[in-house]
mmCIF file of N, CA and C in Angstrom:
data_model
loop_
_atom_site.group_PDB
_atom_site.id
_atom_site.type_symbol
_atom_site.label_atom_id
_atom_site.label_comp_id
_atom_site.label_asym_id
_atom_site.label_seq_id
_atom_site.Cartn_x
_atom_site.Cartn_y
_atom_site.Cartn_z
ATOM 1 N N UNK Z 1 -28.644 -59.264 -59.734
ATOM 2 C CA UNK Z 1 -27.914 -58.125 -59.178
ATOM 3 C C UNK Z 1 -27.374 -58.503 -57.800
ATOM 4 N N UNK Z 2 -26.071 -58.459 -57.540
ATOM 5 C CA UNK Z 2 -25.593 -58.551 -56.236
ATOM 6 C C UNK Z 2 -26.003 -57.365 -55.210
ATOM 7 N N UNK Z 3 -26.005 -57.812 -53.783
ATOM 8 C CA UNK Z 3 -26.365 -57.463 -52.908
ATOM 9 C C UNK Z 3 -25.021 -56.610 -52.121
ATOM 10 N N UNK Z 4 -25.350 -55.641 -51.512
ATOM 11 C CA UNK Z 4 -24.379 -54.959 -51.063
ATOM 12 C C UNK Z 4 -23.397 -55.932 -50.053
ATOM 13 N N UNK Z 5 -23.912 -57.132 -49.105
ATOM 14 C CA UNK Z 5 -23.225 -58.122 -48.587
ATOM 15 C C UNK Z 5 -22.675 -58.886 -49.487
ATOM 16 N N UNK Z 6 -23.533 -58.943 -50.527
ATOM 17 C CA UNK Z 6 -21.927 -60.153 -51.303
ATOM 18 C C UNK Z 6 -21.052 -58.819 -51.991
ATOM 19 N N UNK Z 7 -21.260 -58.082 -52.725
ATOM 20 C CA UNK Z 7 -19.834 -57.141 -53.327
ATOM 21 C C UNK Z 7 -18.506 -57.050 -52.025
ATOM 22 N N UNK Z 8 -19.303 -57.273 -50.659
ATOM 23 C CA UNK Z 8 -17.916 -56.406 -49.887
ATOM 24 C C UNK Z 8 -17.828 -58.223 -49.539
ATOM 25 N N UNK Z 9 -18.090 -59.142 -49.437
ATOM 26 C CA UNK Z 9 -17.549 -60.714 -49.594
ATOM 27 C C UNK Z 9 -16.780 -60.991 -50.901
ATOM 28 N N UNK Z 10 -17.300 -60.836 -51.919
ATOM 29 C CA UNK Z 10 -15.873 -61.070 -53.017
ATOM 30 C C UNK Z 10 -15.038 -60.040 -53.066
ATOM 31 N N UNK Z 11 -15.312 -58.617 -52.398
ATOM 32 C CA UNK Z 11 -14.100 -57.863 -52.488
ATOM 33 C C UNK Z 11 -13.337 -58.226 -51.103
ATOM 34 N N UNK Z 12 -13.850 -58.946 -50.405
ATOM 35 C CA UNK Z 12 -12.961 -59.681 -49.152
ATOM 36 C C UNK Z 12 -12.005 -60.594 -49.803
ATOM 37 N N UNK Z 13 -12.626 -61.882 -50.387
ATOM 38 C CA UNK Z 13 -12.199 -62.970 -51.078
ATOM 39 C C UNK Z 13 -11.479 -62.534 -52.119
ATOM 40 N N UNK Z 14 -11.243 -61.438 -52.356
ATOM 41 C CA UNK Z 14 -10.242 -60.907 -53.815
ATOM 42 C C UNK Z 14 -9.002 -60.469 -52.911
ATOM 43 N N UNK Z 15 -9.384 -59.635 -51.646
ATOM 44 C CA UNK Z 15 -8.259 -58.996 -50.796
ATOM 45 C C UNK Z 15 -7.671 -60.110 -50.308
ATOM 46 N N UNK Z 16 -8.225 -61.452 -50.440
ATOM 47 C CA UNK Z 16 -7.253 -62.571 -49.278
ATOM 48 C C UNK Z 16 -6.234 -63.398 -50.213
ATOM 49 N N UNK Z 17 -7.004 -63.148 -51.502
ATOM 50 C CA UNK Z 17 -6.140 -63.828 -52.027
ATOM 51 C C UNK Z 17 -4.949 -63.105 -52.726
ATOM 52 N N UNK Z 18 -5.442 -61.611 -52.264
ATOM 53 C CA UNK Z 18 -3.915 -60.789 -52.381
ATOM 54 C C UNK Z 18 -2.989 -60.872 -51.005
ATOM 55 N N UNK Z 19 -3.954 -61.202 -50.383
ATOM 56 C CA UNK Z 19 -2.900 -61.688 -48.752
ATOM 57 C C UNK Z 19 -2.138 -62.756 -48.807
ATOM 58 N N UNK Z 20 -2.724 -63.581 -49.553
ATOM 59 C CA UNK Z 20 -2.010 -64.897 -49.705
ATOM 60 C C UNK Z 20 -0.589 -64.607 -51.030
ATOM 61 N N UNK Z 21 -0.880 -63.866 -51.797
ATOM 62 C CA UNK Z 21 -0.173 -63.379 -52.512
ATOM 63 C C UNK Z 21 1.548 -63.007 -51.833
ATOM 64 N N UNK Z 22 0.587 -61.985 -51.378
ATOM 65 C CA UNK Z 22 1.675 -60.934 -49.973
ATOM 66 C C UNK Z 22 2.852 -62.018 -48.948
ATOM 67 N N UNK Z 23 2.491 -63.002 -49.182
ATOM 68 C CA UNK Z 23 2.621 -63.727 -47.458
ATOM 69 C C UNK Z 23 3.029 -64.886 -47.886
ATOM 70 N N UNK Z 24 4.999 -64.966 -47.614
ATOM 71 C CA UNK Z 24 5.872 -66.222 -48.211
ATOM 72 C C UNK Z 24 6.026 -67.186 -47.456
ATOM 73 N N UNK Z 25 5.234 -66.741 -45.632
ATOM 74 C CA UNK Z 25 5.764 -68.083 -44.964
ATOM 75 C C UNK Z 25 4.564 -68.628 -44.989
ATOM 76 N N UNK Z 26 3.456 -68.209 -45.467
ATOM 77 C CA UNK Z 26 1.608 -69.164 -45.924
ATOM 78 C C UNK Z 26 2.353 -70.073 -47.329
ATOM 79 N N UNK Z 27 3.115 -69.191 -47.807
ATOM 80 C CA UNK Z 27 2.993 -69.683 -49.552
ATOM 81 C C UNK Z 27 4.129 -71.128 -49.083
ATOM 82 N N UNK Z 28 5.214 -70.655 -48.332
ATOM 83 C CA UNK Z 28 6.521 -71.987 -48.072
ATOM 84 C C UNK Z 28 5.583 -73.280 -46.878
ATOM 85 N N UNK Z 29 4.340 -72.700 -45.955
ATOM 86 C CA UNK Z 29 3.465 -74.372 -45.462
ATOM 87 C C UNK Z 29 3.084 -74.736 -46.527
ATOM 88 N N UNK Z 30 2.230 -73.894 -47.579
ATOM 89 C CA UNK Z 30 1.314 -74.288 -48.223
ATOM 90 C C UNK Z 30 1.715 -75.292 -49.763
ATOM 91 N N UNK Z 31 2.331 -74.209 -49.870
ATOM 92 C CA UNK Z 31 2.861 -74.317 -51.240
ATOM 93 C C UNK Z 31 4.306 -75.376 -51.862
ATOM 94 N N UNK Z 32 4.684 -75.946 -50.542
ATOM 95 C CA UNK Z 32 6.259 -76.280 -50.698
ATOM 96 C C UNK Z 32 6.032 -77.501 -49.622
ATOM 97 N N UNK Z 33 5.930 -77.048 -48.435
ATOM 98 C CA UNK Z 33 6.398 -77.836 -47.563
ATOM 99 C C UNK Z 33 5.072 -78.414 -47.365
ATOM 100 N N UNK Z 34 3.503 -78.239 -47.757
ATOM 101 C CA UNK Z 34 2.622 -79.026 -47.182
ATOM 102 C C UNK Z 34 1.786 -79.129 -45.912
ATOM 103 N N UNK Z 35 2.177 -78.171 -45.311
ATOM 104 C CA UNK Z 35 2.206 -78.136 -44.072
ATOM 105 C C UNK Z 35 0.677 -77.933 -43.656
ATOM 106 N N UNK Z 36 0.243 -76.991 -44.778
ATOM 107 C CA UNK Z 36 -1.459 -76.062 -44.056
ATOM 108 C C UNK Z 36 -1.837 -76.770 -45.597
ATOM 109 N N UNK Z 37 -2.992 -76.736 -45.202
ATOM 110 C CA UNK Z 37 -4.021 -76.770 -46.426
ATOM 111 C C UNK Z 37 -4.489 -75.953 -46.965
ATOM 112 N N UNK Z 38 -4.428 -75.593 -48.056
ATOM 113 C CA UNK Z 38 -4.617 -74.482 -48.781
ATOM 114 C C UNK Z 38 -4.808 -74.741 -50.051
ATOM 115 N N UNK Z 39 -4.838 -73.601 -50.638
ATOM 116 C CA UNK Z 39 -5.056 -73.170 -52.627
ATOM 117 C C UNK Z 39 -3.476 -73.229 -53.257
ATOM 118 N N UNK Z 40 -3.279 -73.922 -53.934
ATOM 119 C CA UNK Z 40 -2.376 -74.045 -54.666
ATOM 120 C C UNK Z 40 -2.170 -72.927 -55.550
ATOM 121 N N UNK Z 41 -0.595 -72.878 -55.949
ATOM 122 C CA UNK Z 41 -0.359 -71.442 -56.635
ATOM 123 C C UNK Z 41 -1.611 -71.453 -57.845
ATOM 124 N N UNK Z 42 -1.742 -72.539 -58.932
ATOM 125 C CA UNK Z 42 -2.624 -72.011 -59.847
ATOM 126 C C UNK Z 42 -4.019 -72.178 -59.997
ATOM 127 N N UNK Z 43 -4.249 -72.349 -58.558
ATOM 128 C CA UNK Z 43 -5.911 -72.521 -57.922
ATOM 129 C C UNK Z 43 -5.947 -70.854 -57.857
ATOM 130 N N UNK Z 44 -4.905 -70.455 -57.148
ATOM 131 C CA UNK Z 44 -4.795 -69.004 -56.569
ATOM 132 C C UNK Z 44 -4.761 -68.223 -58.216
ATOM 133 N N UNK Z 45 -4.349 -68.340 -58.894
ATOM 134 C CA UNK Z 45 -3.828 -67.599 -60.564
ATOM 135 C C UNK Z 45 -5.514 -67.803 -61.195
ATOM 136 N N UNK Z 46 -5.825 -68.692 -61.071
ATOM 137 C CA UNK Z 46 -7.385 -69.125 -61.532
ATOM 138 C C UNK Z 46 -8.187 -67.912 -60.989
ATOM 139 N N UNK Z 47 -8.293 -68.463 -59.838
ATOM 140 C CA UNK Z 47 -8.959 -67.612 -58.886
ATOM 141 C C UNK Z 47 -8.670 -65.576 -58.535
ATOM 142 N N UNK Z 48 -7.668 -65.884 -59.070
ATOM 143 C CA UNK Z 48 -7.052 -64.174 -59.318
ATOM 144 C C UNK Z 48 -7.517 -63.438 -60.296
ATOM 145 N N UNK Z 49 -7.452 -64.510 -61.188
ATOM 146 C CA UNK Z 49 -7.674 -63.802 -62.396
ATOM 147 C C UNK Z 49 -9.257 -63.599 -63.406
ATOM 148 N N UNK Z 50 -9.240 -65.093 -63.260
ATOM 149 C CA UNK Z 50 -10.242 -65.545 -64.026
ATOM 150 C C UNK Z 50 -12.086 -65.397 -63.311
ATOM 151 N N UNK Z 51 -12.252 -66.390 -62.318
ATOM 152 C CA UNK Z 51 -12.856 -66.325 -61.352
ATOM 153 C C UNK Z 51 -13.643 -64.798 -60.219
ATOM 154 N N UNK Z 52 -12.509 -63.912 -60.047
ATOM 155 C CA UNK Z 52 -12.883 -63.122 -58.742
ATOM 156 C C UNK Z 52 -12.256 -61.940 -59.877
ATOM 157 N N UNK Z 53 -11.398 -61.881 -60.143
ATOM 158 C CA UNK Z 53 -10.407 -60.549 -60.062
ATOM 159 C C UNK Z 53 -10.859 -59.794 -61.340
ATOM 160 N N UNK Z 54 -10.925 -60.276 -62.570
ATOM 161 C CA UNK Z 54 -10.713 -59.445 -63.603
ATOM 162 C C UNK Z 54 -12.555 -59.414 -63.791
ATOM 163 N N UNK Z 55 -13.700 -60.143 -63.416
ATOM 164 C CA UNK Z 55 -14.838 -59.169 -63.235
ATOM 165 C C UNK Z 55 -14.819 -58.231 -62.433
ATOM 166 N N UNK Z 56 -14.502 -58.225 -61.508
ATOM 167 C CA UNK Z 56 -14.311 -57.476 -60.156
ATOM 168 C C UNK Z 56 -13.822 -56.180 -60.444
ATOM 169 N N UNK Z 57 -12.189 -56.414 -61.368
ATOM 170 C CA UNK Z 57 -11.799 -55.366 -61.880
ATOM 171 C C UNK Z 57 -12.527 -54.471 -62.813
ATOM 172 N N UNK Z 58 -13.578 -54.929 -63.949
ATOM 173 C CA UNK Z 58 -14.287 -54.951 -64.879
ATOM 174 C C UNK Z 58 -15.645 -53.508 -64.495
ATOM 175 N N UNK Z 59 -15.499 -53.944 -63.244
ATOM 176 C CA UNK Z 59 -17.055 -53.479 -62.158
ATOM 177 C C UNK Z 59 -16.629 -52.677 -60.846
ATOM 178 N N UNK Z 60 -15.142 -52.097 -61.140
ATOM 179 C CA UNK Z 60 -14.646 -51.677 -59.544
ATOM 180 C C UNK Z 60 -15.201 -50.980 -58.740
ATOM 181 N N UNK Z 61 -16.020 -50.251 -59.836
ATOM 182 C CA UNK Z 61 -17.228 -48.957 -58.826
ATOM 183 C C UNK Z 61 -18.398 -49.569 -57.969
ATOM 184 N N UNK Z 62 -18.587 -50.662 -58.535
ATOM 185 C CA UNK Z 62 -19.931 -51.050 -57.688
ATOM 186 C C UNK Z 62 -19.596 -52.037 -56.644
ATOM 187 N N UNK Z 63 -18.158 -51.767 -56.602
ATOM 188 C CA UNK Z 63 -17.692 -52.693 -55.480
ATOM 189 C C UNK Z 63 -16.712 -51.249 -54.468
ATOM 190 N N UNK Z 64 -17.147 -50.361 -54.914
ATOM 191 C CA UNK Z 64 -17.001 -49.149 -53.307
ATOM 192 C C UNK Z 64 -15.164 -48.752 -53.366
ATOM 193 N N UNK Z 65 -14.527 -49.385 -54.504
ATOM 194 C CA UNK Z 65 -13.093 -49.174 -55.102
ATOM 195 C C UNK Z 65 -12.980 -48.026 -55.305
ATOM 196 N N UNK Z 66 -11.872 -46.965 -54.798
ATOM 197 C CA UNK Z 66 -11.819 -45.777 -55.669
ATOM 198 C C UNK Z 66 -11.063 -45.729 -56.871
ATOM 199 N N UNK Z 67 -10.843 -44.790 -57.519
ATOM 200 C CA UNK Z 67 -9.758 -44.518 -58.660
ATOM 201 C C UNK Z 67 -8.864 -45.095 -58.231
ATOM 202 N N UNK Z 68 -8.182 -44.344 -57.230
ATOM 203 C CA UNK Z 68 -6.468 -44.728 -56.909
ATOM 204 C C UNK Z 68 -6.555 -45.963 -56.388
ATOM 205 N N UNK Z 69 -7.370 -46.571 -55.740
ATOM 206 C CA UNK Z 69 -7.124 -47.713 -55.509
ATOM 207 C C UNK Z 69 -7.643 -48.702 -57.096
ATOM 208 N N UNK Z 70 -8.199 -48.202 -57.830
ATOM 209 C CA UNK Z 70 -8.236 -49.489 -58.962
ATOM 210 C C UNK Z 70 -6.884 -49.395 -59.584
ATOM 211 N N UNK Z 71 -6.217 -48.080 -59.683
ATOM 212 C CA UNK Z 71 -4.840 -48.030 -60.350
ATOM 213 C C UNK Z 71 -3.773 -48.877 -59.659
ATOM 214 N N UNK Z 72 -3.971 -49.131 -58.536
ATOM 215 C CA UNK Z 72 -2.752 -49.937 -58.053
ATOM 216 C C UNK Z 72 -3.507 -51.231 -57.997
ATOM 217 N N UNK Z 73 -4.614 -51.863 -58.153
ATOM 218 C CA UNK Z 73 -4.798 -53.271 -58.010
ATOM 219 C C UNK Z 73 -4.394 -53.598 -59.647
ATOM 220 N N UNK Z 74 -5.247 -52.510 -60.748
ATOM 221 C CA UNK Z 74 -4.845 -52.662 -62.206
ATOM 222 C C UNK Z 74 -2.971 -52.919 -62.285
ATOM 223 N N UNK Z 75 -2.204 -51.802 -61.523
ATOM 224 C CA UNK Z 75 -1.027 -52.329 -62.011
ATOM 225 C C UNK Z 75 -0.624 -53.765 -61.318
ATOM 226 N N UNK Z 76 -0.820 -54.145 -59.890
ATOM 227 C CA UNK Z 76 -0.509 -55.445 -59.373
ATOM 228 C C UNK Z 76 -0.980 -56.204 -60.096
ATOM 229 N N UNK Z 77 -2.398 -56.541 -60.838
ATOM 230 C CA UNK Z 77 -3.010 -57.625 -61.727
ATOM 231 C C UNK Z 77 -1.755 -57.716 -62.911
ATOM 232 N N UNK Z 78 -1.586 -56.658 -63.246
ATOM 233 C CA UNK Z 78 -0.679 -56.787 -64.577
ATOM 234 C C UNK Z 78 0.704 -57.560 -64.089
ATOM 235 N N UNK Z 79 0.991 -57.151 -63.413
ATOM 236 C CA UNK Z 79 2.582 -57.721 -63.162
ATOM 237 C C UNK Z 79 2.404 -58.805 -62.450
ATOM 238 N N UNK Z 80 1.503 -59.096 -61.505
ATOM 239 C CA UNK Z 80 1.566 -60.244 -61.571
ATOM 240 C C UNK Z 80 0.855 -61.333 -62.369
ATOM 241 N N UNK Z 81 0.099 -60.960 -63.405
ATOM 242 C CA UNK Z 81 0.019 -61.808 -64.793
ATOM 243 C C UNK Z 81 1.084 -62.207 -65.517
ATOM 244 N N UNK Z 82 2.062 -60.765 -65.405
ATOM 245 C CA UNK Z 82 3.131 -61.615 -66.421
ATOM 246 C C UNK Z 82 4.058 -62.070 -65.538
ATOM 247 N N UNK Z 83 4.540 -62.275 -64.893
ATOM 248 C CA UNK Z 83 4.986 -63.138 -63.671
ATOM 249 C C UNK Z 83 4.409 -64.400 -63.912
ATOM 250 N N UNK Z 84 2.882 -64.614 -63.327
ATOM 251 C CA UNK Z 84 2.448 -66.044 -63.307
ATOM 252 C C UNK Z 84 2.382 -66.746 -65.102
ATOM 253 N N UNK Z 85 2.607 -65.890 -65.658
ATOM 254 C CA UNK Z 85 2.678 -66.117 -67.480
ATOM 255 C C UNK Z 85 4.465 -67.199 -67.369
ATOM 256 N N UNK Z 86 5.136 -66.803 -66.694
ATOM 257 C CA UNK Z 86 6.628 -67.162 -66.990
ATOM 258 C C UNK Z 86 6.906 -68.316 -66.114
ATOM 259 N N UNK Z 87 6.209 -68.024 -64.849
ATOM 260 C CA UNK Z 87 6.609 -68.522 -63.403
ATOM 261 C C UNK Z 87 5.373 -69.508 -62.669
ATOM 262 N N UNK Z 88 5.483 -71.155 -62.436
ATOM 263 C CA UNK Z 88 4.445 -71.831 -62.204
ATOM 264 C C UNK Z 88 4.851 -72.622 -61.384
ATOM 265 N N UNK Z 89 6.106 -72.752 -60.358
ATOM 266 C CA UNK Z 89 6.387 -73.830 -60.135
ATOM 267 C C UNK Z 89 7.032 -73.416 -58.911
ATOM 268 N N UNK Z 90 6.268 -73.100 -57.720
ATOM 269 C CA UNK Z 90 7.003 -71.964 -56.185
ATOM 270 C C UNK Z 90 8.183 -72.466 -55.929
ATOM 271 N N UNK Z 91 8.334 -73.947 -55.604
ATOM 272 C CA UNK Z 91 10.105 -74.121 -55.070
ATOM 273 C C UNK Z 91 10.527 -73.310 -56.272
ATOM 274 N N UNK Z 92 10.805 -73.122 -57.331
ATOM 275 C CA UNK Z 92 11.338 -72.329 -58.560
ATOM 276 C C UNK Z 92 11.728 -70.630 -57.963
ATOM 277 N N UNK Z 93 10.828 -70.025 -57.565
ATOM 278 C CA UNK Z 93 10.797 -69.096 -57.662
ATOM 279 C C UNK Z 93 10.445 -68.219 -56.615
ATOM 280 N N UNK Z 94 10.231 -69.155 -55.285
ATOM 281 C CA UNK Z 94 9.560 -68.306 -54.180
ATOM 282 C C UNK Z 94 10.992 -67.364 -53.378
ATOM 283 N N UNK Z 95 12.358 -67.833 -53.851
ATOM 284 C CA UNK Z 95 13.030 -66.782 -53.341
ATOM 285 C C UNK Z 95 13.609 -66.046 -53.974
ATOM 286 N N UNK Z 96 13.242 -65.685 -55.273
ATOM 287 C CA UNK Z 96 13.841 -64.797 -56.605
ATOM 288 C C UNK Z 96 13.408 -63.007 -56.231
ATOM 289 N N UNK Z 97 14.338 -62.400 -56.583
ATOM 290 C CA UNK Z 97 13.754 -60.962 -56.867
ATOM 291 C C UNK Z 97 12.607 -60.351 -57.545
ATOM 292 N N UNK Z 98 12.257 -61.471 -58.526
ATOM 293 C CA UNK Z 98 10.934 -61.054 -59.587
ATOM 294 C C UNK Z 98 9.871 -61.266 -57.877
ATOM 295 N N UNK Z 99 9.891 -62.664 -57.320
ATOM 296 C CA UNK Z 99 8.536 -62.923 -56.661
ATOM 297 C C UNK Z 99 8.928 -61.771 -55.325
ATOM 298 N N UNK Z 100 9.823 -61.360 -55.100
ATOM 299 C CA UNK Z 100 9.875 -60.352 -53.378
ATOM 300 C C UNK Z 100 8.922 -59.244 -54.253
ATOM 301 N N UNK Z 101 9.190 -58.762 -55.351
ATOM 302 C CA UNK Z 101 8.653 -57.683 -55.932
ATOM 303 C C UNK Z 101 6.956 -57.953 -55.914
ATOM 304 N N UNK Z 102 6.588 -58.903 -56.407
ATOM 305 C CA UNK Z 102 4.919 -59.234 -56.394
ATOM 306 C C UNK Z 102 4.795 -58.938 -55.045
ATOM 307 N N UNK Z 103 5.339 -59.623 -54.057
ATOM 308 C CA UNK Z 103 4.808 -60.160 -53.141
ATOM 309 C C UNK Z 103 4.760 -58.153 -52.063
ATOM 310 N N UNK Z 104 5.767 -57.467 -52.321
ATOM 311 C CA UNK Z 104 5.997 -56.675 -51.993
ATOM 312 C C UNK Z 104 4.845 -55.649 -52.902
ATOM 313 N N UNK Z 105 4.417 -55.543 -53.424
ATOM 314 C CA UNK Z 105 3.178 -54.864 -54.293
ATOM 315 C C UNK Z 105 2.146 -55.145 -53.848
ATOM 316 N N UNK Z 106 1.951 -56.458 -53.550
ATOM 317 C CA UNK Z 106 0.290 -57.205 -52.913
ATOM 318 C C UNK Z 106 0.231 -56.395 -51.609
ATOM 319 N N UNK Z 107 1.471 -56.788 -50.723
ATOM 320 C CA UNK Z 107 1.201 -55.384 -49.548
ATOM 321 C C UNK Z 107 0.976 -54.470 -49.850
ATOM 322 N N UNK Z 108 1.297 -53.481 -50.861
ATOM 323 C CA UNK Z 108 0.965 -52.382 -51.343
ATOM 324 C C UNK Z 108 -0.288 -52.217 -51.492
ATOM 325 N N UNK Z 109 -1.062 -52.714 -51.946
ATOM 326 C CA UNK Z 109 -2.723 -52.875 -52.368
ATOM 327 C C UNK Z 109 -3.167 -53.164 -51.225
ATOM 328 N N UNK Z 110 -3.052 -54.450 -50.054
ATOM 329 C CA UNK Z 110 -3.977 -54.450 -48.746
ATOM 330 C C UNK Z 110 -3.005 -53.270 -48.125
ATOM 331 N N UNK Z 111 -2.421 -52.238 -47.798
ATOM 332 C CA UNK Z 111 -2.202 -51.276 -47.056
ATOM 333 C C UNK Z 111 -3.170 -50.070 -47.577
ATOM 334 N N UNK Z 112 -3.249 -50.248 -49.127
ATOM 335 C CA UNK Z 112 -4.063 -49.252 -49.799
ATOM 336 C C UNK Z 112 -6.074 -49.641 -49.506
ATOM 337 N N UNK Z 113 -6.239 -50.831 -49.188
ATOM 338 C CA UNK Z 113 -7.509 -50.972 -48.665
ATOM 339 C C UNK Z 113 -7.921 -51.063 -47.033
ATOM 340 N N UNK Z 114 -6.333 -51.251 -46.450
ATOM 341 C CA UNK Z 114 -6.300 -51.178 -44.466
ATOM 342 C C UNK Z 114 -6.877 -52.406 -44.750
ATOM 343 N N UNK Z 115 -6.387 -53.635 -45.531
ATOM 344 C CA UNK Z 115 -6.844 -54.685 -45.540
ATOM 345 C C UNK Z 115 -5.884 -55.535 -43.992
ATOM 346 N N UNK Z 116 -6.720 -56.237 -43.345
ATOM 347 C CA UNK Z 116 -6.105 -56.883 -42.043
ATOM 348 C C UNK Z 116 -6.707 -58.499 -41.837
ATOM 349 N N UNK Z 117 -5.519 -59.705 -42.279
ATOM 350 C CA UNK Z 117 -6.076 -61.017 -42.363
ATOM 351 C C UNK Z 117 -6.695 -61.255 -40.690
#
């Protein structure tokens, strides 16, 4: 059974990697130009999905989530599943209308938790 310190640590580590989500000039060092060291887009898709997010999602109550806030992380998970389903390759796609839209939703969710990197 997790401890009330780790639920609000992976619900940290779930919110950062919606920050990282959120945030195109982390994704253009990281992701493109090399610059910072970081999680690669499908370290981050792993880790979104598989890893942190969809138990997390699975269990939202015992991680202090309300309703309205699982409804908007449930719809961001979705769209950006099928997004990362089509889309794998950031120079590709980091300045398209599909990714402003993710990226513009992930803010949506850390404004909906007063999440602050």
């Amino acid at each position: 059974m997790l401890t009330e310190e780790s639920r609000k640590d992976i619900l940290n580590t779930y919110l950062n990697l919606i920050y990282i989500i959120s945030d195109k000039e982390y994704q253009r060092k990281v992701w493109i130009q090399g610059e910072l060291s970081g999680s690669d887009f499908d370290e981050i898709c792993c880790l979104f999905f598989d890893d942190i997010g969809d138990p997390l999602l699975e269990h939202y109550k015992d991680f202090g989530i309300s309703d309205d806030q699982y409804q908007l992380l449930k719809k961001f998970r979705d769209q950006f599943y099928i997004f990362s389903r089509k889309n794998d390759w950031p120079p590709e796609f980091i300045d398209t209308p599909a990714w402003d839209e993710v990226t513009l939703m992930a803010k949506e969710v850390l404004q909906a938790f007063n999440y602050r990197k």
